[in-house]
Amino acid sequence: MLHRRRGENGPVPYRNGRFHCINQQWFFATREQRLVGPYRDQDEAQAALENWLAPAITNRINRFGS
């Protein structure tokens, strides 16, 4: 699901390039352009990314509200 970032107006822009399949193994890319993985499939990589981001999201909610 695509989400609008704070301060963005209009339709949610398409964001691509977070997930990569290399030799039938899946990775996700961080902002620092680091590939994290490998994972068996894109769903597993998606779940790992959500776990990776969870502390930052929780911290942001605690600091700024939902």
XYZ file of N, CA and C in Angstrom:
198
model
N 0.839 -1.173 0.000
C 0.000 0.000 0.000
C 0.887 1.240 0.000
N 0.553 2.193 -0.842
C 1.308 3.440 -0.893
C 0.688 4.455 0.046
N 1.539 5.164 0.760
C 1.075 6.174 1.698
C 1.617 7.534 1.301
N 0.833 8.540 1.569
C 1.254 9.915 1.343
C 2.150 10.326 2.511
N 3.259 10.929 2.202
C 4.153 11.435 3.231
C 3.659 12.783 3.724
N 4.011 13.103 4.950
C 3.618 14.400 5.501
C 4.089 15.508 4.575
N 3.195 16.436 4.275
C 3.528 17.549 3.404
C 3.264 17.301 1.930
N 2.950 16.056 1.553
C 2.643 15.770 0.155
C 1.171 16.028 -0.109
N 0.887 16.609 -1.231
C -0.484 16.854 -1.645
C -0.746 16.122 -2.943
N -2.020 15.923 -3.247
C -2.373 15.265 -4.499
C -2.242 13.766 -4.400
N -2.232 13.100 -5.551
C -2.163 11.637 -5.544
C -0.830 11.148 -4.968
N -0.877 9.964 -4.396
C 0.327 9.371 -3.826
C 1.281 9.018 -4.956
N 2.516 9.517 -4.907
C 3.456 9.201 -5.987
C 3.886 7.733 -5.938
N 4.155 7.176 -7.106
C 4.643 5.806 -7.190
C 6.095 5.764 -6.729
N 6.373 4.877 -5.809
C 7.749 4.717 -5.317
C 8.200 3.301 -5.649
N 9.313 3.203 -6.293
C 9.800 1.915 -6.776
C 11.228 1.709 -6.310
N 11.651 0.476 -6.331
C 13.054 0.209 -6.100
C 13.398 -0.253 -4.710
N 12.418 -0.496 -3.842
C 12.714 -0.930 -2.477
C 13.070 -2.414 -2.443
N 12.440 -3.223 -3.298
C 12.660 -4.672 -3.292
C 13.408 -5.099 -4.547
N 14.329 -6.049 -4.357
C 15.155 -6.533 -5.456
C 15.242 -8.053 -5.376
N 15.119 -8.692 -6.535
C 15.287 -10.140 -6.624
C 16.604 -10.410 -7.341
N 17.511 -11.077 -6.644
C 18.826 -11.391 -7.187
C 19.059 -12.885 -6.993
N 19.254 -13.596 -8.089
C 19.464 -15.047 -8.037
C 18.371 -15.751 -7.239
N 17.129 -15.374 -7.486
C 15.947 -15.965 -6.856
C 15.905 -15.754 -5.349
N 16.616 -14.756 -4.848
C 16.563 -14.366 -3.445
C 16.140 -12.908 -3.379
N 15.323 -12.568 -2.385
C 14.761 -11.224 -2.277
C 15.472 -10.411 -1.204
N 15.636 -9.126 -1.492
C 16.283 -8.171 -0.599
C 15.439 -6.904 -0.567
N 15.582 -6.118 0.497
C 15.022 -4.771 0.471
C 16.157 -3.779 0.650
N 15.979 -2.607 0.084
C 17.006 -1.571 0.128
C 16.654 -0.551 1.204
N 17.673 -0.097 1.929
C 17.499 0.950 2.925
C 17.780 2.306 2.280
N 17.509 3.374 3.027
C 17.822 4.715 2.522
C 19.310 4.871 2.259
N 20.104 4.130 3.006
C 21.563 4.200 2.855
C 22.059 3.352 1.681
N 21.103 2.835 0.894
C 21.390 2.009 -0.293
C 22.045 0.686 0.088
N 21.723 0.171 1.265
C 22.200 -1.128 1.715
C 21.120 -2.162 1.411
N 21.501 -3.301 0.867
C 20.551 -4.384 0.635
C 20.524 -5.289 1.855
N 19.318 -5.558 2.354
C 19.135 -6.416 3.525
C 18.433 -7.675 3.068
N 18.970 -8.818 3.425
C 18.397 -10.099 3.023
C 19.478 -11.145 3.034
N 19.296 -12.237 2.431
C 18.237 -12.594 1.478
C 17.008 -13.187 2.174
N 15.881 -13.125 1.458
C 14.612 -13.691 1.889
C 14.092 -14.591 0.775
N 13.239 -15.542 1.146
C 12.735 -16.525 0.179
C 11.864 -15.915 -0.904
N 11.058 -14.912 -0.521
C 10.150 -14.299 -1.492
C 9.894 -12.847 -1.110
N 9.167 -12.146 -1.954
C 8.937 -10.725 -1.719
C 8.072 -10.503 -0.484
N 7.133 -11.397 -0.217
C 6.309 -11.258 0.986
C 7.162 -11.320 2.249
N 8.121 -12.231 2.275
C 9.013 -12.341 3.432
C 9.884 -11.093 3.553
N 10.349 -10.570 2.431
C 11.136 -9.334 2.448
C 10.287 -8.162 2.924
N 9.006 -8.113 2.524
C 8.091 -7.057 2.967
C 7.903 -7.116 4.484
N 7.700 -8.317 5.017
C 7.525 -8.472 6.464
C 8.794 -8.050 7.209
N 9.949 -8.414 6.669
C 11.217 -8.031 7.296
C 11.397 -6.515 7.268
N 11.009 -5.884 6.164
C 11.095 -4.426 6.081
C 10.194 -3.779 7.126
N 8.979 -4.283 7.282
C 8.072 -3.740 8.291
C 8.659 -3.883 9.690
N 9.284 -5.015 9.983
C 9.946 -5.202 11.280
C 11.119 -4.249 11.431
N 11.838 -4.023 10.350
C 12.996 -3.121 10.341
C 12.555 -1.691 10.674
N 11.408 -1.294 10.101
C 10.920 0.072 10.277
C 10.136 0.276 11.575
N 9.649 -0.777 12.202
C 8.769 -0.665 13.366
C 9.327 0.222 14.479
N 10.598 0.078 14.894
C 11.095 0.957 15.965
C 11.074 2.435 15.583
N 11.394 2.754 14.355
C 11.389 4.153 13.917
C 9.974 4.698 13.892
N 9.024 3.893 13.453
C 7.628 4.329 13.409
C 7.100 4.539 14.821
N 7.389 3.599 15.727
C 6.961 3.737 17.109
C 7.540 4.972 17.756
N 8.825 5.223 17.513
C 9.477 6.410 18.056
C 8.826 7.683 17.533
N 8.523 7.715 16.253
C 7.904 8.894 15.655
C 6.506 9.138 16.231
N 5.741 8.068 16.410
C 4.416 8.203 16.993
C 4.522 8.718 18.423
N 5.461 8.180 19.180
C 5.635 8.620 20.569
C 6.047 10.087 20.641
N 6.822 10.546 19.681
C 7.294 11.936 19.693
C 6.271 12.914 19.148
N 5.566 12.534 18.097
C 4.713 13.483 17.388
C 3.228 13.123 17.393
N 2.872 11.987 17.911
C 1.485 11.546 17.838
C 1.232 10.813 16.539
N 0.062 10.232 16.420
C -0.239 9.418 15.231
C -0.551 10.237 14.015
